[in-house]
mmCIF file of C-alpha atoms in Angstrom:
data_model
loop_
_atom_site.group_PDB
_atom_site.id
_atom_site.type_symbol
_atom_site.label_atom_id
_atom_site.label_comp_id
_atom_site.label_asym_id
_atom_site.label_seq_id
_atom_site.Cartn_x
_atom_site.Cartn_y
_atom_site.Cartn_z
ATOM 1 C CA UNK U 1 19.942 -0.813 6.904
ATOM 2 C CA UNK U 2 17.999 0.843 4.117
ATOM 3 C CA UNK U 3 14.197 0.421 4.367
ATOM 4 C CA UNK U 4 14.081 -1.097 0.873
ATOM 5 C CA UNK U 5 16.198 -3.489 -1.128
ATOM 6 C CA UNK U 6 16.230 -3.168 -4.932
ATOM 7 C CA UNK U 7 16.758 -6.518 -6.621
ATOM 8 C CA UNK U 8 16.803 -7.131 -10.358
ATOM 9 C CA UNK U 9 15.902 -10.553 -11.732
ATOM 10 C CA UNK U 10 17.382 -10.331 -15.182
ATOM 11 C CA UNK U 11 16.792 -6.904 -16.675
ATOM 12 C CA UNK U 12 12.987 -7.004 -16.906
ATOM 13 C CA UNK U 13 11.838 -7.800 -13.363
ATOM 14 C CA UNK U 14 12.504 -5.441 -10.460
ATOM 15 C CA UNK U 15 11.791 -6.520 -6.894
ATOM 16 C CA UNK U 16 11.443 -3.854 -4.209
ATOM 17 C CA UNK U 17 11.644 -5.549 -0.829
ATOM 18 C CA UNK U 18 10.504 -3.774 2.347
ATOM 19 C CA UNK U 19 12.869 -4.275 5.276
ATOM 20 C CA UNK U 20 12.381 -1.211 7.477
ATOM 21 C CA UNK U 21 11.536 -2.977 10.761
ATOM 22 C CA UNK U 22 9.694 -6.047 12.035
ATOM 23 C CA UNK U 23 6.316 -4.644 10.956
ATOM 24 C CA UNK U 24 7.538 -2.745 7.879
ATOM 25 C CA UNK U 25 5.968 0.503 9.059
ATOM 26 C CA UNK U 26 6.578 3.680 7.072
ATOM 27 C CA UNK U 27 8.117 6.783 8.599
ATOM 28 C CA UNK U 28 8.566 10.009 6.636
ATOM 29 C CA UNK U 29 11.970 9.031 5.271
ATOM 30 C CA UNK U 30 10.612 5.659 4.095
ATOM 31 C CA UNK U 31 7.809 7.343 2.161
ATOM 32 C CA UNK U 32 10.307 9.705 0.527
ATOM 33 C CA UNK U 33 12.769 6.930 -0.302
ATOM 34 C CA UNK U 34 10.111 4.669 -1.759
ATOM 35 C CA UNK U 35 8.938 7.453 -4.061
ATOM 36 C CA UNK U 36 12.531 8.174 -5.091
ATOM 37 C CA UNK U 37 13.134 4.512 -5.914
ATOM 38 C CA UNK U 38 9.973 4.350 -8.005
ATOM 39 C CA UNK U 39 10.903 7.505 -9.910
ATOM 40 C CA UNK U 40 14.437 6.214 -10.479
ATOM 41 C CA UNK U 41 13.204 3.054 -12.209
ATOM 42 C CA UNK U 42 10.098 4.413 -13.951
ATOM 43 C CA UNK U 43 11.853 5.235 -17.219
ATOM 44 C CA UNK U 44 13.971 2.084 -17.454
ATOM 45 C CA UNK U 45 13.202 0.884 -21.003
ATOM 46 C CA UNK U 46 13.978 -2.734 -20.136
ATOM 47 C CA UNK U 47 11.643 -2.962 -17.148
ATOM 48 C CA UNK U 48 8.410 -4.904 -17.606
ATOM 49 C CA UNK U 49 7.155 -5.773 -14.105
ATOM 50 C CA UNK U 50 7.638 -4.813 -10.454
ATOM 51 C CA UNK U 51 7.388 -7.227 -7.512
ATOM 52 C CA UNK U 52 6.633 -5.527 -4.178
ATOM 53 C CA UNK U 53 7.678 -7.852 -1.352
ATOM 54 C CA UNK U 54 8.520 -8.016 2.345
ATOM 55 C CA UNK U 55 11.654 -9.290 4.055
ATOM 56 C CA UNK U 56 9.560 -10.106 7.134
ATOM 57 C CA UNK U 57 7.516 -13.254 7.626
ATOM 58 C CA UNK U 58 4.727 -12.038 9.904
ATOM 59 C CA UNK U 59 4.037 -8.672 8.289
ATOM 60 C CA UNK U 60 3.816 -7.405 4.744
ATOM 61 C CA UNK U 61 3.313 -3.891 6.116
ATOM 62 C CA UNK U 62 1.510 -2.479 9.125
ATOM 63 C CA UNK U 63 1.224 0.953 7.532
ATOM 64 C CA UNK U 64 2.235 4.264 9.098
ATOM 65 C CA UNK U 65 4.743 4.294 11.930
ATOM 66 C CA UNK U 66 2.502 5.694 14.735
ATOM 67 C CA UNK U 67 5.239 7.919 16.189
ATOM 68 C CA UNK U 68 5.204 9.815 12.882
ATOM 69 C CA UNK U 69 1.768 11.243 13.666
ATOM 70 C CA UNK U 70 1.588 11.403 17.464
ATOM 71 C CA UNK U 71 2.405 14.621 19.333
ATOM 72 C CA UNK U 72 3.561 16.460 16.227
ATOM 73 C CA UNK U 73 2.901 19.993 15.007
ATOM 74 C CA UNK U 74 0.276 20.580 12.331
ATOM 75 C CA UNK U 75 2.910 21.440 9.734
ATOM 76 C CA UNK U 76 4.768 18.166 10.348
ATOM 77 C CA UNK U 77 1.606 16.068 10.183
ATOM 78 C CA UNK U 78 0.520 17.770 6.965
ATOM 79 C CA UNK U 79 3.929 17.230 5.413
ATOM 80 C CA UNK U 80 3.782 13.526 6.294
ATOM 81 C CA UNK U 81 0.208 13.124 5.041
ATOM 82 C CA UNK U 82 0.980 14.812 1.728
ATOM 83 C CA UNK U 83 4.086 12.675 1.282
ATOM 84 C CA UNK U 84 2.072 9.510 1.987
ATOM 85 C CA UNK U 85 -0.527 10.485 -0.599
ATOM 86 C CA UNK U 86 2.088 11.428 -3.199
ATOM 87 C CA UNK U 87 4.059 8.233 -2.695
ATOM 88 C CA UNK U 88 0.904 6.135 -2.974
ATOM 89 C CA UNK U 89 -0.075 7.903 -6.196
ATOM 90 C CA UNK U 90 3.419 7.442 -7.619
ATOM 91 C CA UNK U 91 3.134 3.720 -6.930
ATOM 92 C CA UNK U 92 -0.407 3.580 -8.360
ATOM 93 C CA UNK U 93 0.807 5.126 -11.614
ATOM 94 C CA UNK U 94 4.093 3.212 -11.835
ATOM 95 C CA UNK U 95 4.282 2.554 -15.580
ATOM 96 C CA UNK U 96 4.566 -1.259 -15.594
ATOM 97 C CA UNK U 97 2.466 -3.975 -13.892
ATOM 98 C CA UNK U 98 2.991 -4.320 -10.138
ATOM 99 C CA UNK U 99 2.518 -7.445 -8.021
ATOM 100 C CA UNK U 100 2.158 -7.238 -4.230
ATOM 101 C CA UNK U 101 3.381 -10.446 -2.558
ATOM 102 C CA UNK U 102 1.463 -10.359 0.729
ATOM 103 C CA UNK U 103 3.212 -12.858 2.960
ATOM 104 C CA UNK U 104 1.820 -11.617 6.296
ATOM 105 C CA UNK U 105 -0.432 -9.026 7.904
ATOM 106 C CA UNK U 106 -1.215 -6.099 5.616
ATOM 107 C CA UNK U 107 -2.913 -3.144 7.320
ATOM 108 C CA UNK U 108 -3.929 0.481 6.850
ATOM 109 C CA UNK U 109 -1.431 2.322 4.607
ATOM 110 C CA UNK U 110 0.237 -1.021 3.905
ATOM 111 C CA UNK U 111 -3.073 -2.300 2.588
ATOM 112 C CA UNK U 112 -3.386 0.826 0.433
ATOM 113 C CA UNK U 113 -0.079 0.010 -1.275
ATOM 114 C CA UNK U 114 -1.334 -3.535 -1.821
ATOM 115 C CA UNK U 115 -4.635 -2.152 -3.160
ATOM 116 C CA UNK U 116 -2.729 0.144 -5.512
ATOM 117 C CA UNK U 117 -0.884 -2.842 -6.995
ATOM 118 C CA UNK U 118 -2.149 -4.374 -10.216
ATOM 119 C CA UNK U 119 -2.072 -7.890 -8.724
ATOM 120 C CA UNK U 120 -2.165 -9.176 -5.152
ATOM 121 C CA UNK U 121 -0.854 -12.635 -4.277
ATOM 122 C CA UNK U 122 -1.432 -13.532 -0.608
ATOM 123 C CA UNK U 123 -0.451 -16.267 1.808
ATOM 124 C CA UNK U 124 -3.371 -18.617 2.445
ATOM 125 C CA UNK U 125 -2.882 -18.779 6.229
ATOM 126 C CA UNK U 126 -1.332 -16.579 8.903
ATOM 127 C CA UNK U 127 -2.038 -13.221 7.322
ATOM 128 C CA UNK U 128 -4.847 -10.687 7.364
ATOM 129 C CA UNK U 129 -5.548 -7.658 5.221
ATOM 130 C CA UNK U 130 -7.676 -4.668 6.138
ATOM 131 C CA UNK U 131 -8.164 -0.949 6.389
ATOM 132 C CA UNK U 132 -8.132 -0.482 10.151
ATOM 133 C CA UNK U 133 -8.395 3.311 10.274
ATOM 134 C CA UNK U 134 -11.855 3.312 11.890
ATOM 135 C CA UNK U 135 -10.561 1.194 14.773
ATOM 136 C CA UNK U 136 -8.078 3.913 15.728
ATOM 137 C CA UNK U 137 -10.468 6.831 15.196
ATOM 138 C CA UNK U 138 -9.311 7.954 11.763
ATOM 139 C CA UNK U 139 -11.044 8.602 8.465
ATOM 140 C CA UNK U 140 -10.032 7.077 5.125
ATOM 141 C CA UNK U 141 -8.973 9.124 2.090
ATOM 142 C CA UNK U 142 -11.366 9.281 -0.829
ATOM 143 C CA UNK U 143 -8.765 8.347 -3.451
ATOM 144 C CA UNK U 144 -8.153 4.764 -2.228
ATOM 145 C CA UNK U 145 -11.866 4.505 -1.436
ATOM 146 C CA UNK U 146 -12.666 4.996 -5.121
ATOM 147 C CA UNK U 147 -10.102 2.386 -6.159
ATOM 148 C CA UNK U 148 -11.382 -0.061 -3.530
ATOM 149 C CA UNK U 149 -14.991 0.382 -4.658
ATOM 150 C CA UNK U 150 -14.007 -0.274 -8.244
ATOM 151 C CA UNK U 151 -12.205 -3.438 -7.162
ATOM 152 C CA UNK U 152 -14.596 -5.067 -4.673
ATOM 153 C CA UNK U 153 -17.830 -3.076 -4.990
ATOM 154 C CA UNK U 154 -19.603 -0.498 -2.867
ATOM 155 C CA UNK U 155 -21.053 -2.932 -0.320
ATOM 156 C CA UNK U 156 -17.785 -4.700 0.470
ATOM 157 C CA UNK U 157 -15.968 -1.352 0.629
ATOM 158 C CA UNK U 158 -18.574 -0.002 3.024
ATOM 159 C CA UNK U 159 -18.178 -2.994 5.324
ATOM 160 C CA UNK U 160 -14.381 -2.972 5.239
ATOM 161 C CA UNK U 161 -14.126 0.731 6.030
ATOM 162 C CA UNK U 162 -16.851 1.147 8.657
ATOM 163 C CA UNK U 163 -15.861 -1.962 10.600
ATOM 164 C CA UNK U 164 -12.117 -1.708 10.075
ATOM 165 C CA UNK U 165 -12.094 -5.490 10.052
ATOM 166 C CA UNK U 166 -9.002 -7.378 9.015
ATOM 167 C CA UNK U 167 -9.932 -10.349 6.876
ATOM 168 C CA UNK U 168 -8.131 -13.595 6.166
ATOM 169 C CA UNK U 169 -6.941 -14.640 2.736
ATOM 170 C CA UNK U 170 -9.926 -16.791 1.711
ATOM 171 C CA UNK U 171 -12.411 -13.991 2.429
ATOM 172 C CA UNK U 172 -10.171 -11.460 0.695
ATOM 173 C CA UNK U 173 -10.135 -13.652 -2.397
ATOM 174 C CA UNK U 174 -13.886 -14.228 -2.247
ATOM 175 C CA UNK U 175 -14.583 -10.487 -2.446
ATOM 176 C CA UNK U 176 -11.883 -9.892 -5.068
ATOM 177 C CA UNK U 177 -9.447 -7.984 -2.860
ATOM 178 C CA UNK U 178 -6.659 -10.468 -3.636
ATOM 179 C CA UNK U 179 -6.144 -12.462 -6.799
ATOM 180 C CA UNK U 180 -4.492 -15.684 -5.646
ATOM 181 C CA UNK U 181 -3.733 -17.555 -2.412
ATOM 182 C CA UNK U 182 -0.748 -19.828 -1.877
ATOM 183 C CA UNK U 183 0.948 -21.715 0.904
ATOM 184 C CA UNK U 184 3.755 -19.726 2.507
ATOM 185 C CA UNK U 185 6.451 -21.796 0.806
ATOM 186 C CA UNK U 186 4.799 -21.438 -2.599
ATOM 187 C CA UNK U 187 3.807 -17.772 -2.466
ATOM 188 C CA UNK U 188 7.015 -16.146 -3.678
ATOM 189 C CA UNK U 189 7.827 -18.785 -6.333
ATOM 190 C CA UNK U 190 4.314 -18.508 -7.766
ATOM 191 C CA UNK U 191 4.479 -14.712 -7.787
ATOM 192 C CA UNK U 192 7.850 -14.877 -9.512
ATOM 193 C CA UNK U 193 6.488 -17.345 -12.061
ATOM 194 C CA UNK U 194 3.692 -14.899 -12.875
ATOM 195 C CA UNK U 195 6.166 -11.998 -13.006
ATOM 196 C CA UNK U 196 8.233 -13.961 -15.511
ATOM 197 C CA UNK U 197 5.178 -14.413 -17.706
ATOM 198 C CA UNK U 198 4.472 -10.667 -17.592
ATOM 199 C CA UNK U 199 8.127 -9.931 -18.334
ATOM 200 C CA UNK U 200 7.608 -11.341 -21.825
ATOM 201 C CA UNK U 201 5.362 -8.411 -22.711
ATOM 202 C CA UNK U 202 6.732 -5.902 -25.185
ATOM 203 C CA UNK U 203 7.628 -2.410 -24.012
ATOM 204 C CA UNK U 204 4.513 -0.953 -25.636
ATOM 205 C CA UNK U 205 2.172 -3.621 -24.259
ATOM 206 C CA UNK U 206 3.505 -3.461 -20.716
ATOM 207 C CA UNK U 207 3.313 0.302 -20.476
ATOM 208 C CA UNK U 208 0.362 0.818 -22.776
ATOM 209 C CA UNK U 209 -1.942 -1.517 -20.865
ATOM 210 C CA UNK U 210 -0.885 0.041 -17.564
ATOM 211 C CA UNK U 211 -1.613 3.514 -18.896
ATOM 212 C CA UNK U 212 -5.045 2.429 -20.135
ATOM 213 C CA UNK U 213 -5.890 1.002 -16.711
ATOM 214 C CA UNK U 214 -4.562 3.887 -14.610
ATOM 215 C CA UNK U 215 -4.804 7.095 -16.589
ATOM 216 C CA UNK U 216 -8.592 7.473 -16.134
ATOM 217 C CA UNK U 217 -7.941 7.964 -12.407
ATOM 218 C CA UNK U 218 -5.264 10.649 -12.719
ATOM 219 C CA UNK U 219 -7.380 13.795 -12.979
ATOM 220 C CA UNK U 220 -9.713 12.619 -10.225
ATOM 221 C CA UNK U 221 -6.782 11.853 -7.943
ATOM 222 C CA UNK U 222 -5.277 15.280 -8.488
ATOM 223 C CA UNK U 223 -8.592 17.029 -7.923
ATOM 224 C CA UNK U 224 -9.150 15.214 -4.617
ATOM 225 C CA UNK U 225 -5.573 15.431 -3.349
ATOM 226 C CA UNK U 226 -5.931 18.601 -1.299
ATOM 227 C CA UNK U 227 -9.313 17.580 0.112
ATOM 228 C CA UNK U 228 -7.868 14.270 1.275
ATOM 229 C CA UNK U 229 -4.746 15.919 2.696
ATOM 230 C CA UNK U 230 -6.738 18.562 4.580
ATOM 231 C CA UNK U 231 -9.273 16.139 6.027
ATOM 232 C CA UNK U 232 -6.792 13.433 6.989
ATOM 233 C CA UNK U 233 -4.505 15.988 8.657
ATOM 234 C CA UNK U 234 -7.405 17.454 10.625
ATOM 235 C CA UNK U 235 -8.585 14.044 11.830
ATOM 236 C CA UNK U 236 -5.080 12.916 12.823
ATOM 237 C CA UNK U 237 -4.651 16.067 14.913
ATOM 238 C CA UNK U 238 -8.035 15.666 16.619
ATOM 239 C CA UNK U 239 -8.115 14.293 20.188
ATOM 240 C CA UNK U 240 -9.480 10.968 18.958
ATOM 241 C CA UNK U 241 -6.909 10.745 16.192
ATOM 242 C CA UNK U 242 -4.086 11.377 18.625
ATOM 243 C CA UNK U 243 -5.538 8.840 21.054
ATOM 244 C CA UNK U 244 -5.684 6.324 18.237
ATOM 245 C CA UNK U 245 -2.002 6.692 17.439
ATOM 246 C CA UNK U 246 -1.073 6.702 21.139
ATOM 247 C CA UNK U 247 -2.970 3.439 21.588
ATOM 248 C CA UNK U 248 -0.888 1.914 18.801
ATOM 249 C CA UNK U 249 2.313 3.091 20.448
ATOM 250 C CA UNK U 250 1.202 1.740 23.824
ATOM 251 C CA UNK U 251 -0.272 -1.419 22.284
ATOM 252 C CA UNK U 252 -3.719 -1.099 23.875
ATOM 253 C CA UNK U 253 -7.305 -0.366 22.892
ATOM 254 C CA UNK U 254 -8.045 3.330 22.276
ATOM 255 C CA UNK U 255 -10.252 5.307 24.662
ATOM 256 C CA UNK U 256 -12.062 7.863 22.577
ATOM 257 C CA UNK U 257 -13.660 11.038 23.887
ATOM 258 C CA UNK U 258 -16.433 11.288 21.276
#
C-alpha cells in the first residue's frame, strides 16, 4: 500500500491522506514520495486548498521512523536529514492554503508538518501534539523553531522545545498552536467545511495570499538549510542520539551517557 492516498473533492480541494503504518512514521521513501506528490500538484491551476489527513485513528503522525536513523552510516543519515528538511520546506511553500486535520497523536517531525500547515484543526480529546526531540536526546532545527516562535511566541516555544512535552488539544489551542478543536466525529466534516469555504477563493487570491505569508521565510530557510542539516546529522550520529532512536525501537526510556 502506498504511504499516501491522493483524493480530489471536486477539482479545487486535494486531500493527501497518510497511511504508511499504524503510527504514520516517515521513512526515506515516504519523504521522497510526499515531496513528489506535492510537486506534482503544485501547478494545478484549479487547486485552491490542500487537506493533510491521516487514515489512522490514534496517530496523525509520530514523525521519523526510528530505524531510518539508527545504526546507519553518516552518508545515509545525512541523505535522510536533507530529504526531511527539503520535503518539509516543499510543504511549507506549497502554493495554496493547507489544513492539517490532527485526529490523533502528532509528534516530532509529524508535528513539524502540522506546524508548517496554514491551519491546524485538532481532535479535542485523545490526541497530543509536541516536539519530543529533547526527550530522545536530539536537537531541533532552527527553521521550524523560527516558524514556531512566530506562531506561539518565544516563551511557549522555549518551553515546548526544552521540555519536549506533548500537550493536549485545549492547551495547544490556548497557546495558538492549533486553530480549532472538535469532537472526533466532527473533526473531518468541520475541516472539510472550512476547506470548501477556502475553495471559493480565486486563483490569484489563493496563491497570492499564500505567497505573501510564506515568501518572507524563503531566503532565511535556504541560508539555514546546511547549518540545520549538518547539526542534526551530527547529533543523530552521536552516542546519545543513537541511544534515543534505539529507545524508540525498543519502546523504553533512553539511557544517555552525557
